[in-house]
mmCIF file of C-alpha atoms in Angstrom:
data_model
loop_
_atom_site.group_PDB
_atom_site.id
_atom_site.type_symbol
_atom_site.label_atom_id
_atom_site.label_comp_id
_atom_site.label_asym_id
_atom_site.label_seq_id
_atom_site.Cartn_x
_atom_site.Cartn_y
_atom_site.Cartn_z
ATOM 1 C CA MET Y 1 -69.119 5.108 -9.169
ATOM 2 C CA ALA Y 2 -68.139 8.663 -10.551
ATOM 3 C CA ARG Y 3 -70.006 11.761 -11.047
ATOM 4 C CA VAL Y 4 -70.497 13.228 -14.004
ATOM 5 C CA ARG Y 5 -72.639 15.788 -16.060
ATOM 6 C CA PHE Y 6 -73.675 14.641 -19.523
ATOM 7 C CA THR Y 7 -73.376 17.097 -21.883
ATOM 8 C CA HIS Y 8 -75.595 15.463 -24.824
ATOM 9 C CA ASP Y 9 -78.073 12.173 -24.587
ATOM 10 C CA PHE Y 10 -76.083 9.027 -24.031
ATOM 11 C CA ASP Y 11 -77.677 5.504 -23.594
ATOM 12 C CA TYR Y 12 -75.316 2.846 -21.518
ATOM 13 C CA LYS Y 13 -75.939 -0.707 -22.232
ATOM 14 C CA PRO Y 14 -74.806 -2.624 -19.026
ATOM 15 C CA THR Y 15 -76.103 -5.674 -20.505
ATOM 16 C CA SER Y 16 -77.209 -6.965 -23.980
ATOM 17 C CA GLN Y 17 -81.109 -6.840 -22.834
ATOM 18 C CA SER Y 18 -81.088 -3.717 -20.907
ATOM 19 C CA THR Y 19 -80.150 0.545 -22.096
ATOM 20 C CA VAL Y 20 -80.391 3.172 -19.139
ATOM 21 C CA GLY Y 21 -80.927 6.259 -21.190
ATOM 22 C CA TYR Y 22 -79.251 9.441 -19.660
ATOM 23 C CA LYS Y 23 -80.301 13.842 -21.144
ATOM 24 C CA ALA Y 24 -78.358 16.423 -21.571
ATOM 25 C CA GLY Y 25 -77.632 18.506 -18.477
ATOM 26 C CA MET Y 26 -78.612 15.694 -15.939
ATOM 27 C CA GLU Y 27 -75.594 15.580 -13.241
ATOM 28 C CA LEU Y 28 -75.669 12.203 -10.993
ATOM 29 C CA THR Y 29 -73.091 9.538 -9.659
ATOM 30 C CA VAL Y 30 -73.413 6.432 -12.096
ATOM 31 C CA LYS Y 31 -70.937 3.468 -12.169
ATOM 32 C CA ARG Y 32 -67.493 3.843 -12.997
ATOM 33 C CA GLU Y 33 -67.993 1.787 -16.406
ATOM 34 C CA CYS Y 34 -70.521 4.168 -17.593
ATOM 35 C CA ALA Y 35 -68.923 7.550 -16.931
ATOM 36 C CA ASP Y 36 -65.619 6.209 -18.922
ATOM 37 C CA GLN Y 37 -67.805 5.294 -21.543
ATOM 38 C CA ALA Y 38 -69.823 8.392 -21.975
ATOM 39 C CA VAL Y 39 -66.506 10.489 -21.240
ATOM 40 C CA ALA Y 40 -64.781 8.282 -23.938
ATOM 41 C CA ALA Y 41 -67.400 9.296 -26.618
ATOM 42 C CA GLY Y 42 -67.632 12.987 -25.561
ATOM 43 C CA LYS Y 43 -71.212 12.825 -24.065
ATOM 44 C CA ALA Y 44 -69.982 13.597 -20.649
ATOM 45 C CA VAL Y 45 -67.588 15.088 -18.586
ATOM 46 C CA GLU Y 46 -66.341 14.027 -14.949
ATOM 47 C CA ILE Y 47 -67.253 16.216 -11.522
ATOM 48 C CA PRO Y 48 -65.957 16.655 -8.026
ATOM 49 C CA SER Y 49 -68.070 14.104 -6.041
ATOM 50 C CA ALA Y 50 -70.990 15.623 -4.346
ATOM 51 C CA GLY Y 51 -70.204 13.954 -0.981
ATOM 52 C CA LYS Y 52 -68.786 14.915 2.266
ATOM 53 C CA PRO Y 53 -65.047 14.512 3.136
ATOM 54 C CA ALA Y 54 -64.521 11.342 4.558
ATOM 55 C CA ASP Y 55 -62.862 12.957 7.725
ATOM 56 C CA GLY Y 56 -66.324 14.874 8.359
ATOM 57 C CA ALA Y 57 -64.913 18.253 8.021
ATOM 58 C CA ASP Y 58 -66.810 21.088 6.211
#
């Protein structure tokens, strides 16, 4: 999984029978394959994870 911010609208096709549409400005966690395709197409940028550190420190 990867956290990305979409800079342009992007359609991700995980299978030939389905499409997931992401709108510009959305910031969320997506599958690594989706993130890689969107970044390679220049439609998204990867951002740091929104989760807490594994050791529980703030």
